[in-house]
Amino acid sequence: MPAAQFLPCCAIVLLVLSKLTLAQYEHLGYPPGYGDQEQEQYTAPQLTPDTPRIQLRLAGDKRKHNEGRVEVFYNGEWGTVCDDDFTIHAAQVVCRELGYLEAVSWSPSSKYGKGEGPIWFDNLHCTGKEKTLSLCPSNGIGVSDCKHSEDVGVVCSDKRIPGFKFVNTLPNHVENLDIQVEDARIRPILSSYRKRIPVTEGYVEVKDGGKWKQICNTEWTQFNSRVICGMFGFPGERKYNARVYKMFARRRKPTYWDFAVNCTGNEAHLSNCKLGRAAELKTNGTCAEGLPVVVSCVPGRAFAPASMTGFRKAFKQEQPLVRLRGGAIVGEGRVEVLKNGEWGTICDDNWNLLSATVVCRELGFGTAKEALSGGRLGQGMGPVHMNEVECSGFEKSVTECFFNKESVGCSHEEDAAVRCNIPAMGFQERLRLSGGHNPYEGRVEVMVERNGSLVWGTVCSEGWGTMEAMVVCRQLGLGFASNAFQETWYWPGAVSADPVAMSGVRCSGTEMSLSQCLHHGAHLSCAKGGGRNAAGVSCSETAPDLVLNPQVVEQTTYMEDRPMFMLQCAYEENCLSSTSGQVPANSYRRLLRFSSQIHNNGQSDFRPKASRNSWVWHDCHRHYHSMEVFTLYDLFTLNGTKVAEGHKASFCLEDSECDEGIEKRYECANFGEQGITVGCWDTYRHDIDCQWIDITELKPADSIFPVVINPNYEVPESDYTNNILKCRCRYDGHRVWMYSCHNGGSLSTETEQAFPGLLNNQVTHSTKCYQMADIRHSDRTSSSFQVWISAARCTCVLM
């Protein structure tokens, strides 16, 4: 083939291969803000004089601020749109007319509740390119045979159209239009607030038509400030020094927006507030009062600078009544409430943005970004405490809201969850993943200060594990860790970032950023160095969550005396106490036996960390071990001393049974795939070898019996606090009882303190403490230390 013909062929082949390579990662998607394409700039629609003038808004029972029932203002009255012939193209027209970049989906049959008034549009046939909904072909405005049970709703994208300008096309001003602006912000003005993170005080500015503008404070209320603070992750607002801002406004002339703002105070977002009257500007461009709006917000405890730390130990903090579980980042998770000393969930019936916002503010966050339903962030295991919750928006706690006490029939498949607005802390700007094949993986690189300048460097991989990877993925907003890597030679990052910038990193797993974890200071120590041996991670939007069934343990516990010659396999696998090696073969071992049922209540399947080629075949028991240690069984005295122990590697991970409608995917037979499917459980029956504790030397007494699954965090999970099950055990020398069995974190602190010893699976077995020189940690508000032990290390973590 001539060279001239050969080169074009090579180019085509390379192009096809590159597309195929990229295609294998398309299902992963991209995180928000990753490689955004340049977006088109908004141009105000030029409508002919005969085009019907309408205005749109999104109303009804919302789960997000950018969704709702489509309502149309026409001829002086609000009405709705029928779902007959409605398509995603019509939704596109609606969203773009409201200033959103695009439509995500649409919903028929009054998903957001029934509207009122006329049904202005029916049988819409939009192409998606119309400048206004009134230009789409339809039966004619007001011509419809629909009922409000057919009202249509849409979900729009979070992103606004760049340069979008709110235009009131109606000749008469409508004060109850939803506010439509391109963006909003709090701009710090005073020098004392410009360097603070997060930004808590400054001008309220809206971006309209591509320009930032201030708002005249003539009709500004405390309710408006409450909504603005909530949008930016703050639970409340406070007074500020108006005199200083008055002096600043005189020196620098503001540019005012054309309208006032009218909020009730319980909106989750500015776009849910109503448009106020047109701003009355003087001839010199100032408003009636001559001042721009200023807000001063109060950050929640997790984001506030620590003050009076030394005095906190004098006060006992009350246990909160509400908590979030199973979320990947701070401010999101399944909502759980404490009632009668036991944690339970909330049913998603009537769950909306208003109730979700009450939860978020109660926990020290801002308003809710999203109210999730259907167990979207994993299922709980306790009772369902609340159903059909209805909040006004001003309650201090969701437990004060009205709810149906008589309603029954809710399962954990309907557990409610929230995603809250949190303050912008700038954590993502000081960390990045480099060299990965997709945005969710790569070598971890941190930005540090060296000789007065900011440089990028790697993280030492010595001791790098799941907990550290979890913090990295959380900091970048990429969900949960799926893997932690101690070698990253296959992910070549920038050569300039090869040197180690952080070493000795030890995380508890709850930190918001890697810098908050314990780590070496200026004196770095890393034998292997960075580069190819630097730490790496891969992240995932979902994770499994293993939970034990307490009732199964209670109901199946019994005692068996078994001759030593029948325990040869168990002895080889270290399933007996250490003293069993010195006894004759005709002696007996006393075994405490029980069944364990392990549910996967998370959002993705639980798979062993080791790949099939590294599973270990045990010829005696005729099975493969896919995890070195999957479960720990121990007995502790009431003062916390271990008196008996058990150990069980993973015989095999498989789906024993599943919830209705879910098919089994994993089976150990014939070297099959191992794992536990979401909605399924793996049952280790009491009659299986090693499903016991050797209590031959145990003296009659009361004790505490913990069962810990995934104790070394080999497999990442969305929640590790529920990986431990604890029971009270009574042994009189002839019989044994298990009672008061419960999962870790399922009871109140006061009730849990009646069970001495382990609080959760973060303290599993004693090892020598890890010694670190020049340790740094973030300034935390708590004054108590908790010892966190994992695998072969022990670190004192400031909680």
PDB file of N, CA, C and O in Angstrom, residues 186 188 190-201 232 234 238 297 299-306 422-430 454 512-513 515-516:
ATOM      1  N   ILE A 186     -23.140  35.302  47.992  1.00  0.00           N
ATOM      2  CA  ILE A 186     -22.855  36.240  49.077  1.00  0.00           C
ATOM      3  C   ILE A 186     -21.439  36.735  48.830  1.00  0.00           C
ATOM      4  O   ILE A 186     -20.482  35.956  48.882  1.00  0.00           O
ATOM      5  N   PRO A 188     -18.311  38.822  50.033  1.00  0.00           N
ATOM      6  CA  PRO A 188     -17.758  39.493  51.210  1.00  0.00           C
ATOM      7  C   PRO A 188     -17.245  40.884  50.853  1.00  0.00           C
ATOM      8  O   PRO A 188     -16.565  41.060  49.836  1.00  0.00           O
ATOM      9  N   LEU A 190     -16.278  43.432  53.675  1.00  0.00           N
ATOM     10  CA  LEU A 190     -15.319  43.857  54.681  1.00  0.00           C
ATOM     11  C   LEU A 190     -14.073  42.980  54.622  1.00  0.00           C
ATOM     12  O   LEU A 190     -14.160  41.773  54.384  1.00  0.00           O
ATOM     13  N   SER A 191     -12.910  43.584  54.823  1.00  0.00           N
ATOM     14  CA  SER A 191     -11.650  42.852  54.733  1.00  0.00           C
ATOM     15  C   SER A 191     -11.581  41.703  55.726  1.00  0.00           C
ATOM     16  O   SER A 191     -10.960  40.668  55.450  1.00  0.00           O
ATOM     17  N   SER A 192     -12.229  41.844  56.873  1.00  0.00           N
ATOM     18  CA  SER A 192     -12.199  40.787  57.891  1.00  0.00           C
ATOM     19  C   SER A 192     -12.948  39.541  57.451  1.00  0.00           C
ATOM     20  O   SER A 192     -12.746  38.462  57.996  1.00  0.00           O
ATOM     21  N   TYR A 193     -13.843  39.677  56.455  1.00  0.00           N
ATOM     22  CA  TYR A 193     -14.626  38.529  55.983  1.00  0.00           C
ATOM     23  C   TYR A 193     -14.119  37.972  54.663  1.00  0.00           C
ATOM     24  O   TYR A 193     -14.493  36.876  54.265  1.00  0.00           O
ATOM     25  N   ARG A 194     -13.253  38.709  53.959  1.00  0.00           N
ATOM     26  CA  ARG A 194     -12.796  38.251  52.647  1.00  0.00           C
ATOM     27  C   ARG A 194     -11.907  37.024  52.738  1.00  0.00           C
ATOM     28  O   ARG A 194     -11.860  36.211  51.822  1.00  0.00           O
ATOM     29  N   LYS A 195     -11.175  36.881  53.841  1.00  0.00           N
ATOM     30  CA  LYS A 195     -10.255  35.755  53.989  1.00  0.00           C
ATOM     31  C   LYS A 195     -10.881  34.589  54.734  1.00  0.00           C
ATOM     32  O   LYS A 195     -10.242  33.551  54.906  1.00  0.00           O
ATOM     33  N   ARG A 196     -12.102  34.763  55.198  1.00  0.00           N
ATOM     34  CA  ARG A 196     -12.742  33.691  55.964  1.00  0.00           C
ATOM     35  C   ARG A 196     -13.311  32.613  55.050  1.00  0.00           C
ATOM     36  O   ARG A 196     -13.824  32.899  53.977  1.00  0.00           O
ATOM     37  N   ILE A 197     -13.174  31.378  55.505  1.00  0.00           N
ATOM     38  CA  ILE A 197     -13.808  30.246  54.826  1.00  0.00           C
ATOM     39  C   ILE A 197     -14.618  29.488  55.870  1.00  0.00           C
ATOM     40  O   ILE A 197     -14.067  29.070  56.885  1.00  0.00           O
ATOM     41  N   PRO A 198     -15.905  29.344  55.668  1.00  0.00           N
ATOM     42  CA  PRO A 198     -16.699  29.790  54.519  1.00  0.00           C
ATOM     43  C   PRO A 198     -17.073  31.258  54.606  1.00  0.00           C
ATOM     44  O   PRO A 198     -16.948  31.875  55.663  1.00  0.00           O
ATOM     45  N   VAL A 199     -17.543  31.812  53.489  1.00  0.00           N
ATOM     46  CA  VAL A 199     -18.026  33.197  53.457  1.00  0.00           C
ATOM     47  C   VAL A 199     -19.381  33.245  54.158  1.00  0.00           C
ATOM     48  O   VAL A 199     -20.319  32.564  53.748  1.00  0.00           O
ATOM     49  N   THR A 200     -19.479  34.038  55.214  1.00  0.00           N
ATOM     50  CA  THR A 200     -20.720  34.080  56.003  1.00  0.00           C
ATOM     51  C   THR A 200     -21.415  35.437  55.947  1.00  0.00           C
ATOM     52  O   THR A 200     -22.569  35.540  56.365  1.00  0.00           O
ATOM     53  N   GLU A 201     -20.736  36.483  55.477  1.00  0.00           N
ATOM     54  CA  GLU A 201     -21.341  37.817  55.514  1.00  0.00           C
ATOM     55  C   GLU A 201     -20.934  38.621  54.294  1.00  0.00           C
ATOM     56  O   GLU A 201     -19.792  38.539  53.828  1.00  0.00           O
ATOM     57  N   PHE A 232     -26.907  28.707  51.059  1.00  0.00           N
ATOM     58  CA  PHE A 232     -25.450  28.597  51.078  1.00  0.00           C
ATOM     59  C   PHE A 232     -24.937  27.750  52.235  1.00  0.00           C
ATOM     60  O   PHE A 232     -23.757  27.815  52.580  1.00  0.00           O
ATOM     61  N   PHE A 234     -26.081  27.463  55.569  1.00  0.00           N
ATOM     62  CA  PHE A 234     -26.097  27.942  56.950  1.00  0.00           C
ATOM     63  C   PHE A 234     -27.500  27.808  57.547  1.00  0.00           C
ATOM     64  O   PHE A 234     -28.481  28.185  56.903  1.00  0.00           O
ATOM     65  N   ARG A 238     -28.043  36.293  61.418  1.00  0.00           N
ATOM     66  CA  ARG A 238     -27.886  37.145  62.597  1.00  0.00           C
ATOM     67  C   ARG A 238     -27.751  38.597  62.153  1.00  0.00           C
ATOM     68  O   ARG A 238     -27.646  38.892  60.959  1.00  0.00           O
ATOM     69  N   CYS A 297     -24.652  35.243  58.120  1.00  0.00           N
ATOM     70  CA  CYS A 297     -25.164  33.905  58.399  1.00  0.00           C
ATOM     71  C   CYS A 297     -24.393  33.240  59.539  1.00  0.00           C
ATOM     72  O   CYS A 297     -23.219  33.535  59.775  1.00  0.00           O
ATOM     73  N   PRO A 299     -22.877  29.782  60.786  1.00  0.00           N
ATOM     74  CA  PRO A 299     -22.547  28.423  60.337  1.00  0.00           C
ATOM     75  C   PRO A 299     -22.885  27.386  61.391  1.00  0.00           C
ATOM     76  O   PRO A 299     -22.914  27.677  62.591  1.00  0.00           O
ATOM     77  N   GLY A 300     -23.166  26.168  60.959  1.00  0.00           N
ATOM     78  CA  GLY A 300     -23.396  25.067  61.885  1.00  0.00           C
ATOM     79  C   GLY A 300     -22.117  24.681  62.595  1.00  0.00           C
ATOM     80  O   GLY A 300     -21.013  25.088  62.202  1.00  0.00           O
ATOM     81  N   ARG A 301     -22.236  23.860  63.620  1.00  0.00           N
ATOM     82  CA  ARG A 301     -21.099  23.520  64.475  1.00  0.00           C
ATOM     83  C   ARG A 301     -19.946  22.902  63.690  1.00  0.00           C
ATOM     84  O   ARG A 301     -18.778  23.164  63.968  1.00  0.00           O
ATOM     85  N   ALA A 302     -20.253  22.079  62.696  1.00  0.00           N
ATOM     86  CA  ALA A 302     -19.186  21.386  61.956  1.00  0.00           C
ATOM     87  C   ALA A 302     -18.353  22.338  61.110  1.00  0.00           C
ATOM     88  O   ALA A 302     -17.227  22.009  60.735  1.00  0.00           O
ATOM     89  N   PHE A 303     -18.876  23.540  60.809  1.00  0.00           N
ATOM     90  CA  PHE A 303     -18.184  24.463  59.916  1.00  0.00           C
ATOM     91  C   PHE A 303     -17.760  25.749  60.613  1.00  0.00           C
ATOM     92  O   PHE A 303     -17.152  26.612  59.993  1.00  0.00           O
ATOM     93  N   ALA A 304     -18.105  25.893  61.886  1.00  0.00           N
ATOM     94  CA  ALA A 304     -17.782  27.112  62.614  1.00  0.00           C
ATOM     95  C   ALA A 304     -16.373  27.045  63.189  1.00  0.00           C
ATOM     96  O   ALA A 304     -15.915  25.976  63.586  1.00  0.00           O
ATOM     97  N   PRO A 305     -15.686  28.171  63.243  1.00  0.00           N
ATOM     98  CA  PRO A 305     -14.378  28.195  63.906  1.00  0.00           C
ATOM     99  C   PRO A 305     -14.536  27.815  65.369  1.00  0.00           C
ATOM    100  O   PRO A 305     -15.494  28.222  66.028  1.00  0.00           O
ATOM    101  N   ALA A 306     -13.617  27.009  65.898  1.00  0.00           N
ATOM    102  CA  ALA A 306     -13.711  26.559  67.284  1.00  0.00           C
ATOM    103  C   ALA A 306     -13.462  27.729  68.221  1.00  0.00           C
ATOM    104  O   ALA A 306     -12.547  28.519  68.034  1.00  0.00           O
ATOM    105  N   ILE A 422     -24.452  22.580  52.044  1.00  0.00           N
ATOM    106  CA  ILE A 422     -23.403  22.807  53.031  1.00  0.00           C
ATOM    107  C   ILE A 422     -22.528  23.958  52.555  1.00  0.00           C
ATOM    108  O   ILE A 422     -22.475  24.250  51.361  1.00  0.00           O
ATOM    109  N   PRO A 423     -21.852  24.641  53.470  1.00  0.00           N
ATOM    110  CA  PRO A 423     -21.033  25.794  53.073  1.00  0.00           C
ATOM    111  C   PRO A 423     -19.906  25.401  52.124  1.00  0.00           C
ATOM    112  O   PRO A 423     -19.377  24.287  52.182  1.00  0.00           O
ATOM    113  N   ALA A 424     -19.543  26.315  51.243  1.00  0.00           N
ATOM    114  CA  ALA A 424     -18.417  26.096  50.327  1.00  0.00           C
ATOM    115  C   ALA A 424     -17.125  26.273  51.113  1.00  0.00           C
ATOM    116  O   ALA A 424     -16.777  27.388  51.506  1.00  0.00           O
ATOM    117  N   MET A 425     -16.435  25.168  51.369  1.00  0.00           N
ATOM    118  CA  MET A 425     -15.222  25.200  52.180  1.00  0.00           C
ATOM    119  C   MET A 425     -13.949  25.217  51.332  1.00  0.00           C
ATOM    120  O   MET A 425     -12.850  25.348  51.863  1.00  0.00           O
ATOM    121  N   GLY A 426     -14.074  25.030  50.027  1.00  0.00           N
ATOM    122  CA  GLY A 426     -12.908  25.044  49.157  1.00  0.00           C
ATOM    123  C   GLY A 426     -12.056  23.799  49.243  1.00  0.00           C
ATOM    124  O   GLY A 426     -10.899  23.785  48.806  1.00  0.00           O
ATOM    125  N   PHE A 427     -12.614  22.705  49.812  1.00  0.00           N
ATOM    126  CA  PHE A 427     -11.832  21.483  49.982  1.00  0.00           C
ATOM    127  C   PHE A 427     -11.408  20.875  48.640  1.00  0.00           C
ATOM    128  O   PHE A 427     -10.310  20.328  48.512  1.00  0.00           O
ATOM    129  N   GLN A 428     -12.275  20.961  47.646  1.00  0.00           N
ATOM    130  CA  GLN A 428     -11.991  20.315  46.363  1.00  0.00           C
ATOM    131  C   GLN A 428     -10.823  20.952  45.635  1.00  0.00           C
ATOM    132  O   GLN A 428     -10.192  20.322  44.777  1.00  0.00           O
ATOM    133  N   GLU A 429     -10.508  22.203  45.960  1.00  0.00           N
ATOM    134  CA  GLU A 429      -9.465  22.918  45.232  1.00  0.00           C
ATOM    135  C   GLU A 429      -8.061  22.491  45.651  1.00  0.00           C
ATOM    136  O   GLU A 429      -7.093  22.799  44.957  1.00  0.00           O
ATOM    137  N   ARG A 430      -7.924  21.795  46.780  1.00  0.00           N
ATOM    138  CA  ARG A 430      -6.593  21.417  47.278  1.00  0.00           C
ATOM    139  C   ARG A 430      -6.326  19.921  47.136  1.00  0.00           C
ATOM    140  O   ARG A 430      -5.412  19.390  47.771  1.00  0.00           O
ATOM    141  N   LEU A 454       2.477  27.624  46.443  1.00  0.00           N
ATOM    142  CA  LEU A 454       1.641  26.429  46.476  1.00  0.00           C
ATOM    143  C   LEU A 454       2.087  25.460  45.389  1.00  0.00           C
ATOM    144  O   LEU A 454       2.208  25.845  44.212  1.00  0.00           O
ATOM    145  N   MET A 512     -13.925  15.662  56.656  1.00  0.00           N
ATOM    146  CA  MET A 512     -14.403  16.288  55.424  1.00  0.00           C
ATOM    147  C   MET A 512     -13.284  16.485  54.415  1.00  0.00           C
ATOM    148  O   MET A 512     -13.534  16.651  53.225  1.00  0.00           O
ATOM    149  N   SER A 513     -12.043  16.493  54.876  1.00  0.00           N
ATOM    150  CA  SER A 513     -10.910  16.656  53.968  1.00  0.00           C
ATOM    151  C   SER A 513      -9.721  15.884  54.506  1.00  0.00           C
ATOM    152  O   SER A 513      -9.631  15.598  55.699  1.00  0.00           O
ATOM    153  N   SER A 515      -6.726  16.876  54.891  1.00  0.00           N
ATOM    154  CA  SER A 515      -5.913  17.682  55.799  1.00  0.00           C
ATOM    155  C   SER A 515      -6.406  17.609  57.233  1.00  0.00           C
ATOM    156  O   SER A 515      -5.666  17.918  58.164  1.00  0.00           O
ATOM    157  N   GLN A 516      -7.664  17.211  57.437  1.00  0.00           N
ATOM    158  CA  GLN A 516      -8.200  17.072  58.783  1.00  0.00           C
ATOM    159  C   GLN A 516      -7.785  15.752  59.431  1.00  0.00           C
ATOM    160  O   GLN A 516      -7.926  15.591  60.639  1.00  0.00           O
TER     161      GLN A 516
END
